[in-house]
Amino acid sequence: MNYYSTNGKVSGVSLRQAVIKGLADDKGLFMPDVIKRLPQAFFDTIDTLSFQEMAYTVADTFFGEDVEADALKRIVYETLNFDVPLVKVSNSIYSLELFHGPTLAFKDVGARFMSRLLAYFVNREGDDVNVLVATSGDTGSAVANGFLGVEGVHVYVLYPKGLVSPIQECQFTTLGQNITALEVDGTFDDCQALVKNAFMDKQLNAKMKLTSANSINVARFLPQAFYYFYAYAQLKKLGKADNVVVCVPSGNFGNITAGLFGKRMGLPIKRFIAANNRNDIFLHYLRTGNYVPRPSVATIANAMDVGDPSNFARVLDLYNGSHEAICADISGCSYDDNQIAESLKRCFEETGYLLDPHGACGYRALCEGLTAGETGVFLETAHPAKFKETVEKIIGTEVAVPAKLQAFMQGEKQSVPMAKTFEAFKSYLMADK
Ligand SMILES: *Cc1c(COP(=O)(O)O)cnc(C)c1O
């Protein structure tokens, strides 16, 4: 399968190149030439398959031409060795818990899949590759842990100083080995700009092989389609698979884009809701047809503090730029910190289910937006203990920290302070190699 760029100046790129490069030379995002529909028989029997079996079928339709079957199967099975339960929260609303992986957030899936696919390609060439990743919190931990100890790959995690939670921070600053954490004196958007500039810098690219692990990478965002299929399969088992509405707490829009790909492959999802915090650039687009990026503002759902969601380009491309078609499949909403806190608290008090601030946006959107006969699933994108201080303040009760998280907090923080200018970042990388 070949890939083309959303900016239209690059096409015919192999999967191997797309995964190693991350971003196309024209600064666009890679899209597969074809999105194949899965046969009806697959959907008829989907509820009889294991998560791994089902995911392998989905992976095969995207990557089967470019990765040997045995290797692809191993990559899928290694990636998904944890459960993704669907939990009933209230009448007709279900939570798809994506936080049972190593760092307790959904990005584990894409990060693990990508690390293994990248290793599959580069280990055949013998060249070391450097992964640059900007994070507003959860990407960094998922990528760092997904890549930890993978040979031939060094990871640089760029994160905004003081803007990620202490628990998030320790998950990528305490690892050592092939993981370096860079503490940038700026915002997430500054971090993302540094990474984007690095990919465009000729001198830097001549010196070292650079790639990205942000959700712009096809190997990171596409595997996220797996769990939409699994959500559907579990609802089918419950006899609730008609009129499924999936709500995705969204920041860079990689997660929801993977769901839209799933729908394009034939997955019977009626419609999507993109839940935003106050960074509601997408909602503004839905309402006006104009996409107007603006600097991000800090919220308690900080993994969604994105002022220029990179995967918007993919959404637009998927629908041939049609605002009308996009609005037919996706609606939006935006909640401020008070509304997020209020929903988190109310859900806990009324149902006993503890949300994290991102999931709370998703839950609230379904409470407000479901119509009669619809079944809603929101993606619970992180474990509430990852936002312990925030959540405890809201519910007034202590939140137990799972053993997996506690282990990280025992480690020692090692990070490199970094100015937000590209010159500083570039000279650091040049000197480090
Ligand atoms: C990354 C993240 C999101 C947003 O996902 P996108 O793919 O960037 O839209 C939502 N919630 C949590 C907890 C995250 O880590």
Short mmCIF file of C-alpha atoms and ligand atoms in Angstrom, two decimals:
data_model
loop_
_atom_site.label_atom_id
_atom_site.label_comp_id
_atom_site.label_asym_id
_atom_site.label_seq_id
_atom_site.Cartn_x
_atom_site.Cartn_y
_atom_site.Cartn_z
CA MET A 1 0.00 0.00 0.00
CA ASN A 2 1.28 3.45 -0.82
CA TYR A 3 0.75 6.64 1.11
CA TYR A 4 0.19 10.20 -0.06
CA SER A 5 0.47 13.51 1.77
CA THR A 6 -2.52 15.58 2.85
CA ASN A 7 -0.73 18.59 1.32
CA GLY A 8 -0.93 16.93 -2.08
CA LYS A 9 2.69 17.32 -3.21
CA VAL A 10 3.94 13.87 -2.19
CA SER A 11 2.59 10.46 -3.18
CA GLY A 12 3.64 6.88 -3.81
CA VAL A 13 5.42 6.61 -0.45
CA SER A 14 5.91 3.13 1.01
CA LEU A 15 4.74 2.22 4.50
CA ARG A 16 8.37 1.82 5.54
CA GLN A 17 9.19 5.37 4.44
CA ALA A 18 6.00 6.79 5.92
CA VAL A 19 6.73 5.22 9.31
CA ILE A 20 10.38 6.28 9.36
CA LYS A 21 9.70 9.82 8.13
CA GLY A 22 6.56 10.49 10.16
CA LEU A 23 5.78 13.74 8.33
CA ALA A 24 5.82 14.09 4.52
CA ASP A 25 8.38 16.38 2.85
CA ASP A 26 5.63 18.89 2.03
CA LYS A 27 4.78 19.00 5.78
CA GLY A 28 1.55 17.11 5.17
CA LEU A 29 0.39 13.97 6.93
CA PHE A 30 0.49 10.57 5.30
CA MET A 31 -2.76 8.90 4.23
CA PRO A 32 -3.14 5.41 2.76
CA ASP A 33 -4.07 5.35 -0.94
CA VAL A 34 -6.98 3.00 -0.23
CA ILE A 35 -9.14 2.29 2.79
CA LYS A 36 -10.48 -1.19 2.17
CA ARG A 37 -13.91 -2.22 3.39
CA LEU A 38 -14.01 -5.32 5.50
CA PRO A 39 -16.47 -8.03 4.37
CA GLN A 40 -19.90 -8.23 5.99
CA ALA A 41 -19.03 -11.73 7.26
CA PHE A 42 -16.37 -10.16 9.48
CA PHE A 43 -18.94 -7.92 11.16
CA ASP A 44 -21.44 -10.75 11.46
CA THR A 45 -19.02 -12.81 13.52
CA ILE A 46 -16.98 -10.06 15.13
CA ASP A 47 -18.32 -10.86 18.60
CA THR A 48 -16.86 -14.37 18.42
CA LEU A 49 -13.29 -13.19 17.87
CA SER A 50 -10.71 -12.38 20.53
CA PHE A 51 -9.47 -8.77 20.65
CA GLN A 52 -6.16 -9.88 19.14
CA GLU A 53 -7.73 -11.91 16.34
CA MET A 54 -10.01 -9.05 15.39
CA ALA A 55 -7.19 -6.51 15.56
CA TYR A 56 -5.02 -8.68 13.34
CA THR A 57 -7.72 -8.65 10.65
CA VAL A 58 -7.89 -4.86 10.86
CA ALA A 59 -4.08 -4.54 10.85
CA ASP A 60 -3.83 -6.88 7.87
CA THR A 61 -6.06 -4.67 5.74
CA PHE A 62 -3.71 -1.71 6.29
CA PHE A 63 -0.29 -3.28 6.68
CA GLY A 64 -0.64 -6.80 5.25
CA GLU A 65 0.97 -5.94 1.90
CA ASP A 66 4.04 -4.45 3.54
CA VAL A 67 4.75 -6.56 6.60
CA GLU A 68 5.19 -10.34 6.63
CA ALA A 69 2.18 -12.07 8.14
CA ASP A 70 4.08 -13.70 11.02
CA ALA A 71 5.76 -10.46 11.99
CA LEU A 72 2.52 -8.47 11.80
CA LYS A 73 0.72 -11.03 13.92
CA ARG A 74 3.50 -10.89 16.52
CA ILE A 75 3.39 -7.07 16.54
CA VAL A 76 -0.39 -7.05 17.05
CA TYR A 77 -0.37 -9.73 19.71
CA GLU A 78 2.50 -8.11 21.64
CA THR A 79 0.82 -4.72 21.45
CA LEU A 80 -2.54 -5.89 22.74
CA ASN A 81 -1.64 -8.08 25.66
CA PHE A 82 -3.99 -6.22 27.98
CA ASP A 83 -7.75 -5.96 28.15
CA VAL A 84 -9.99 -3.12 26.95
CA PRO A 85 -13.20 -3.66 28.93
CA LEU A 86 -16.51 -2.00 28.16
CA VAL A 87 -18.12 -0.91 31.41
CA LYS A 88 -21.72 0.18 31.82
CA VAL A 89 -21.80 3.56 33.57
CA SER A 90 -25.41 4.60 33.34
CA ASN A 91 -28.48 3.93 31.26
CA SER A 92 -27.29 3.55 27.62
CA ILE A 93 -23.82 4.97 28.36
CA TYR A 94 -20.73 2.77 28.36
CA SER A 95 -17.10 3.50 29.10
CA LEU A 96 -14.47 1.83 26.93
CA GLU A 97 -11.55 1.65 29.35
CA LEU A 98 -8.39 2.20 27.36
CA PHE A 99 -6.19 2.50 30.41
CA HIS A 100 -5.15 -1.05 31.23
CA GLY A 101 -1.82 -0.87 29.40
CA PRO A 102 1.61 -0.17 30.92
CA THR A 103 1.18 3.62 31.38
CA LEU A 104 -2.57 3.54 31.98
CA ALA A 105 -3.59 5.59 28.94
CA PHE A 106 -4.83 4.80 25.44
CA LYS A 107 -1.64 5.96 23.75
CA ASP A 108 0.03 2.75 24.90
CA VAL A 109 -1.61 0.94 21.99
CA GLY A 110 -0.24 3.18 19.24
CA ALA A 111 3.13 3.60 20.91
CA ARG A 112 3.71 -0.11 21.36
CA PHE A 113 2.56 -0.92 17.85
CA MET A 114 4.73 1.80 16.35
CA SER A 115 7.87 0.87 18.30
CA ARG A 116 7.65 -2.67 17.05
CA LEU A 117 6.85 -1.73 13.46
CA LEU A 118 9.67 0.83 13.40
CA ALA A 119 12.08 -1.74 14.82
CA TYR A 120 10.87 -4.20 12.16
CA PHE A 121 11.85 -1.73 9.43
CA VAL A 122 15.03 -0.15 10.82
CA ASN A 123 16.66 -3.22 12.27
CA ARG A 124 16.93 -4.49 8.71
CA GLU A 125 18.98 -1.43 7.75
CA GLY A 126 21.38 -1.18 10.65
CA ASP A 127 21.04 2.60 11.04
CA ASP A 128 20.10 4.09 14.41
CA VAL A 129 16.96 6.15 14.38
CA ASN A 130 15.99 9.02 16.69
CA VAL A 131 12.39 9.48 17.69
CA LEU A 132 11.32 13.02 18.58
CA VAL A 133 8.08 13.30 20.48
CA ALA A 134 6.31 16.36 21.84
CA THR A 135 3.96 15.64 24.70
CA SER A 136 1.35 17.42 26.74
CA GLY A 137 1.59 14.53 29.19
CA ASP A 138 0.41 11.14 28.09
CA THR A 139 2.09 10.75 24.72
CA GLY A 140 5.51 11.05 26.31
CA SER A 141 4.93 8.32 28.82
CA ALA A 142 3.31 5.96 26.32
CA VAL A 143 6.03 6.47 23.72
CA ALA A 144 8.90 6.33 26.21
CA ASN A 145 7.61 3.10 27.71
CA GLY A 146 6.63 1.65 24.35
CA PHE A 147 10.17 2.22 23.05
CA LEU A 148 12.13 1.56 26.23
CA GLY A 149 14.97 -0.83 25.52
CA VAL A 150 14.12 -1.16 21.79
CA GLU A 151 17.47 -1.54 20.07
CA GLY A 152 18.65 0.96 17.48
CA VAL A 153 16.17 3.62 18.57
CA HIS A 154 16.76 6.67 20.79
CA VAL A 155 13.76 8.65 22.04
CA TYR A 156 13.73 12.38 22.89
CA VAL A 157 10.61 13.43 24.80
CA LEU A 158 9.90 17.19 24.74
CA TYR A 159 7.45 18.39 27.37
CA PRO A 160 6.28 21.79 28.64
CA LYS A 161 7.87 22.66 31.97
CA GLY A 162 5.34 22.76 34.81
CA LEU A 163 2.39 21.87 32.56
CA VAL A 164 2.26 18.11 32.99
CA SER A 165 1.20 16.36 36.18
CA PRO A 166 3.92 14.97 38.49
CA ILE A 167 2.70 11.45 37.82
CA GLN A 168 2.87 11.96 34.07
CA GLU A 169 6.31 13.51 34.34
CA CYS A 170 7.87 10.63 36.27
CA GLN A 171 6.70 8.17 33.65
CA PHE A 172 9.11 9.50 31.05
CA THR A 173 11.81 11.23 33.11
CA THR A 174 12.81 8.25 35.27
CA LEU A 175 13.48 5.64 32.62
CA GLY A 176 17.04 6.33 31.43
CA GLN A 177 18.50 3.91 28.85
CA ASN A 178 17.46 5.01 25.35
CA ILE A 179 15.02 7.65 26.64
CA THR A 180 15.98 11.34 27.12
CA ALA A 181 13.48 13.83 28.58
CA LEU A 182 13.77 17.50 27.53
CA GLU A 183 12.00 19.98 29.81
CA VAL A 184 11.04 22.87 27.53
CA ASP A 185 10.46 26.36 28.88
CA GLY A 186 7.23 26.84 26.90
CA THR A 187 3.85 25.31 26.03
CA PHE A 188 2.94 22.06 24.31
CA ASP A 189 2.55 23.94 21.03
CA ASP A 190 6.14 25.20 21.41
CA CYS A 191 7.29 21.61 21.90
CA GLN A 192 5.36 20.50 18.85
CA ALA A 193 6.83 23.36 16.80
CA LEU A 194 10.37 22.35 17.83
CA VAL A 195 9.74 18.81 16.63
CA LYS A 196 8.20 19.96 13.35
CA ASN A 197 11.10 22.34 12.71
CA ALA A 198 13.63 19.62 13.42
CA PHE A 199 12.13 17.47 10.68
CA MET A 200 12.47 20.34 8.22
CA ASP A 201 16.07 21.18 9.11
CA LYS A 202 18.43 19.92 6.39
CA GLN A 203 21.59 20.03 8.50
CA LEU A 204 20.03 18.09 11.34
CA ASN A 205 18.55 15.48 9.04
CA ALA A 206 21.88 15.01 7.29
CA LYS A 207 23.47 14.28 10.65
CA MET A 208 20.87 11.98 12.18
CA LYS A 209 17.90 9.90 11.13
CA LEU A 210 14.86 11.55 12.70
CA THR A 211 11.34 10.33 13.05
CA SER A 212 8.26 11.26 15.01
CA ALA A 213 6.07 9.28 17.35
CA ASN A 214 3.34 11.86 17.68
CA SER A 215 -0.08 10.85 16.47
CA ILE A 216 0.92 12.17 13.05
CA ASN A 217 2.78 8.90 12.45
CA VAL A 218 0.62 6.39 10.57
CA ALA A 219 1.99 3.54 12.69
CA ARG A 220 0.78 5.27 15.84
CA PHE A 221 -2.62 6.54 14.91
CA LEU A 222 -3.96 3.74 12.68
CA PRO A 223 -3.69 0.93 15.29
CA GLN A 224 -6.05 2.99 17.41
CA ALA A 225 -8.78 1.79 15.06
CA PHE A 226 -8.55 -1.61 16.78
CA TYR A 227 -10.48 -0.68 19.86
CA TYR A 228 -13.41 0.88 18.04
CA PHE A 229 -13.99 -2.52 16.48
CA TYR A 230 -13.69 -4.12 19.90
CA ALA A 231 -16.19 -1.68 21.43
CA TYR A 232 -18.63 -2.58 18.69
CA ALA A 233 -18.07 -6.31 19.20
CA GLN A 234 -18.76 -6.02 22.90
CA LEU A 235 -21.93 -4.02 22.30
CA LYS A 236 -23.05 -6.61 19.75
CA LYS A 237 -22.68 -9.27 22.41
CA LEU A 238 -24.98 -7.21 24.63
CA GLY A 239 -27.50 -6.76 21.83
CA LYS A 240 -26.79 -2.99 21.79
CA ALA A 241 -25.00 -2.62 18.48
CA ASP A 242 -27.66 -0.63 16.63
CA ASN A 243 -27.30 3.15 16.63
CA VAL A 244 -23.92 3.30 18.31
CA VAL A 245 -22.58 6.77 19.06
CA VAL A 246 -18.90 7.01 19.95
CA CYS A 247 -17.64 10.00 21.85
CA VAL A 248 -13.91 10.71 21.78
CA PRO A 249 -12.22 13.19 24.13
CA SER A 250 -10.01 14.91 21.57
CA GLY A 251 -6.84 16.96 21.47
CA ASN A 252 -4.70 16.28 18.43
CA PHE A 253 -7.56 14.27 16.87
CA GLY A 254 -5.47 11.16 16.18
CA ASN A 255 -7.75 8.93 18.21
CA ILE A 256 -11.00 10.04 16.60
CA THR A 257 -9.44 9.92 13.13
CA ALA A 258 -8.66 6.24 13.69
CA GLY A 259 -12.33 5.74 14.55
CA LEU A 260 -13.37 7.51 11.36
CA PHE A 261 -11.10 5.14 9.43
CA GLY A 262 -12.91 2.27 11.16
CA LYS A 263 -16.24 3.61 9.98
CA ARG A 264 -14.86 3.92 6.45
CA MET A 265 -13.85 0.23 6.68
CA GLY A 266 -17.49 -0.58 7.31
CA LEU A 267 -17.69 -0.51 11.08
CA PRO A 268 -21.35 0.34 11.82
CA ILE A 269 -20.93 3.40 14.01
CA LYS A 270 -23.83 5.80 13.53
CA ARG A 271 -21.99 8.98 14.46
CA PHE A 272 -19.10 10.44 16.44
CA ILE A 273 -18.85 13.21 18.97
CA ALA A 274 -15.54 15.02 19.42
CA ALA A 275 -15.45 16.26 23.01
CA ASN A 276 -13.16 19.22 23.60
CA ASN A 277 -12.11 21.19 26.63
CA ARG A 278 -11.85 24.97 26.19
CA ASN A 279 -9.47 24.37 23.30
CA ASP A 280 -12.40 24.05 20.92
CA ILE A 281 -10.90 24.84 17.54
CA PHE A 282 -12.70 21.88 16.01
CA LEU A 283 -16.09 22.86 17.40
CA HIS A 284 -15.55 26.30 15.92
CA TYR A 285 -14.84 24.65 12.58
CA LEU A 286 -18.05 22.59 12.76
CA ARG A 287 -20.07 25.70 13.50
CA THR A 288 -18.51 28.03 10.95
CA GLY A 289 -16.66 25.97 8.35
CA ASN A 290 -13.51 27.92 9.20
CA TYR A 291 -10.48 26.30 10.77
CA VAL A 292 -8.76 28.88 12.95
CA PRO A 293 -5.89 27.62 15.11
CA ARG A 294 -5.09 29.58 18.23
CA PRO A 295 -2.65 29.23 21.11
CA SER A 296 -3.71 26.52 23.55
CA VAL A 297 -4.99 27.37 27.01
CA ALA A 298 -4.26 25.22 30.08
CA THR A 299 -7.14 23.10 31.43
CA ILE A 300 -7.58 20.23 33.88
CA ALA A 301 -7.90 17.86 30.91
CA ASN A 302 -4.39 18.82 29.83
CA ALA A 303 -3.77 16.05 27.29
CA MET A 304 -6.35 17.87 25.15
CA ASP A 305 -4.75 21.32 25.44
CA VAL A 306 -4.04 21.61 21.74
CA GLY A 307 -4.49 24.81 19.76
CA ASP A 308 -3.80 23.43 16.29
CA PRO A 309 -4.80 19.76 16.16
CA SER A 310 -2.46 18.11 13.66
CA ASN A 311 -4.83 15.38 12.56
CA PHE A 312 -7.43 17.89 11.44
CA ALA A 313 -5.69 17.66 8.08
CA ARG A 314 -6.53 13.96 7.97
CA VAL A 315 -10.16 14.50 8.88
CA LEU A 316 -10.46 17.08 6.13
CA ASP A 317 -8.76 14.79 3.62
CA LEU A 318 -10.91 11.81 4.55
CA TYR A 319 -14.01 13.82 3.67
CA ASN A 320 -12.51 15.55 0.62
CA GLY A 321 -12.69 18.84 2.42
CA SER A 322 -16.49 18.75 2.65
CA HIS A 323 -17.70 20.60 5.73
CA GLU A 324 -21.15 19.17 5.17
CA ALA A 325 -19.92 15.56 5.08
CA ILE A 326 -17.83 16.10 8.19
CA CYS A 327 -20.80 17.57 10.04
CA ALA A 328 -22.94 14.58 9.01
CA ASP A 329 -20.60 12.17 10.81
CA ILE A 330 -19.17 14.24 13.66
CA SER A 331 -20.60 16.71 16.12
CA GLY A 332 -18.63 18.59 18.74
CA CYS A 333 -18.81 20.13 22.17
CA SER A 334 -16.60 22.10 24.51
CA TYR A 335 -16.48 22.17 28.30
CA ASP A 336 -14.67 24.48 30.67
CA ASP A 337 -12.94 23.26 33.81
CA ASN A 338 -16.01 23.83 35.99
CA GLN A 339 -18.19 21.75 33.72
CA ILE A 340 -15.60 18.98 33.55
CA ALA A 341 -15.30 18.92 37.34
CA GLU A 342 -19.06 18.99 37.78
CA SER A 343 -19.58 15.99 35.47
CA LEU A 344 -16.78 14.02 37.08
CA LYS A 345 -18.26 14.64 40.52
CA ARG A 346 -21.84 13.96 39.53
CA CYS A 347 -20.99 10.72 37.74
CA PHE A 348 -19.05 9.51 40.78
CA GLU A 349 -21.83 10.40 43.19
CA GLU A 350 -24.68 9.06 41.09
CA THR A 351 -23.13 5.92 39.59
CA GLY A 352 -20.00 5.20 41.64
CA TYR A 353 -17.91 5.29 38.45
CA LEU A 354 -14.76 7.39 38.70
CA LEU A 355 -13.82 9.29 35.53
CA ASP A 356 -10.61 11.09 34.71
CA PRO A 357 -10.99 14.70 33.48
CA HIS A 358 -10.74 13.67 29.79
CA GLY A 359 -13.27 10.88 30.09
CA ALA A 360 -15.50 13.32 31.97
CA CYS A 361 -15.76 15.46 28.81
CA GLY A 362 -16.80 12.36 26.88
CA TYR A 363 -19.33 11.26 29.46
CA ARG A 364 -20.91 14.69 29.67
CA ALA A 365 -21.19 14.93 25.89
CA LEU A 366 -23.16 11.67 25.80
CA CYS A 367 -25.38 12.71 28.72
CA GLU A 368 -26.27 15.85 26.79
CA GLY A 369 -26.21 14.53 23.24
CA LEU A 370 -27.71 11.03 23.04
CA THR A 371 -31.14 10.74 21.50
CA ALA A 372 -33.72 7.99 22.09
CA GLY A 373 -32.66 4.58 20.80
CA GLU A 374 -28.95 5.42 20.69
CA THR A 375 -26.27 3.65 22.70
CA GLY A 376 -23.30 5.79 23.67
CA VAL A 377 -19.70 4.75 24.23
CA PHE A 378 -17.10 7.21 25.40
CA LEU A 379 -13.42 6.41 25.32
CA GLU A 380 -12.05 6.58 28.86
CA THR A 381 -8.61 7.64 27.69
CA ALA A 382 -6.68 7.54 30.98
CA HIS A 383 -6.89 6.11 34.47
CA PRO A 384 -8.14 8.72 37.00
CA ALA A 385 -5.07 8.16 39.18
CA LYS A 386 -2.95 9.76 36.46
CA PHE A 387 -4.65 13.01 37.49
CA LYS A 388 -4.73 12.21 41.18
CA GLU A 389 -4.52 15.75 42.63
CA THR A 390 -7.15 17.14 40.28
CA VAL A 391 -9.56 14.26 40.75
CA GLU A 392 -9.17 14.19 44.55
CA LYS A 393 -9.89 17.90 44.77
CA ILE A 394 -13.09 17.39 42.81
CA ILE A 395 -14.51 14.37 44.60
CA GLY A 396 -13.04 15.05 48.07
CA THR A 397 -11.89 11.43 48.45
CA GLU A 398 -8.51 9.83 48.04
CA VAL A 399 -7.82 8.07 44.73
CA ALA A 400 -5.88 4.82 45.00
CA VAL A 401 -2.78 4.68 42.81
CA PRO A 402 -2.36 1.39 40.91
CA ALA A 403 0.90 -0.47 41.54
CA LYS A 404 2.03 0.15 37.95
CA LEU A 405 1.99 3.91 38.55
CA GLN A 406 3.56 3.72 41.99
CA ALA A 407 6.57 1.96 40.52
CA PHE A 408 7.30 4.99 38.30
CA MET A 409 7.07 7.39 41.21
CA GLN A 410 9.89 5.62 43.00
CA GLY A 411 12.35 6.46 40.19
CA GLU A 412 14.67 9.47 40.04
CA LYS A 413 13.84 12.36 37.68
CA GLN A 414 16.44 12.94 34.98
CA SER A 415 15.67 15.69 32.48
CA VAL A 416 17.51 18.26 30.38
CA PRO A 417 16.29 21.90 30.67
CA MET A 418 15.66 23.38 27.22
CA ALA A 419 14.81 26.88 25.93
CA LYS A 420 11.90 27.00 23.47
CA THR A 421 13.97 28.37 20.59
CA PHE A 422 14.80 26.05 17.72
CA GLU A 423 18.46 27.16 17.83
CA ALA A 424 18.81 25.83 21.38
CA PHE A 425 17.13 22.54 20.53
CA LYS A 426 19.12 22.05 17.36
CA SER A 427 22.50 22.71 18.94
CA TYR A 428 21.64 20.31 21.75
CA LEU A 429 20.81 17.53 19.29
CA MET A 430 23.88 18.25 17.16
CA ALA A 431 26.11 18.04 20.24
CA ASP A 432 24.41 14.96 21.64
CA LYS A 433 25.19 12.84 18.58
C1 LIG B 1 -3.80 12.21 24.05
C2 LIG B 1 -4.98 12.19 24.93
C3 LIG B 1 -6.23 12.62 24.48
C4 LIG B 1 -6.44 13.22 23.11
O1 LIG B 1 -6.20 12.30 22.08
P1 LIG B 1 -5.93 12.82 20.59
O2 LIG B 1 -5.65 11.60 19.79
O3 LIG B 1 -4.74 13.73 20.68
O4 LIG B 1 -7.13 13.55 20.15
C5 LIG B 1 -7.31 12.50 25.34
N1 LIG B 1 -7.17 12.00 26.59
C6 LIG B 1 -5.98 11.58 27.05
C7 LIG B 1 -5.88 11.08 28.45
C8 LIG B 1 -4.85 11.65 26.25
O5 LIG B 1 -3.67 11.26 26.72
#
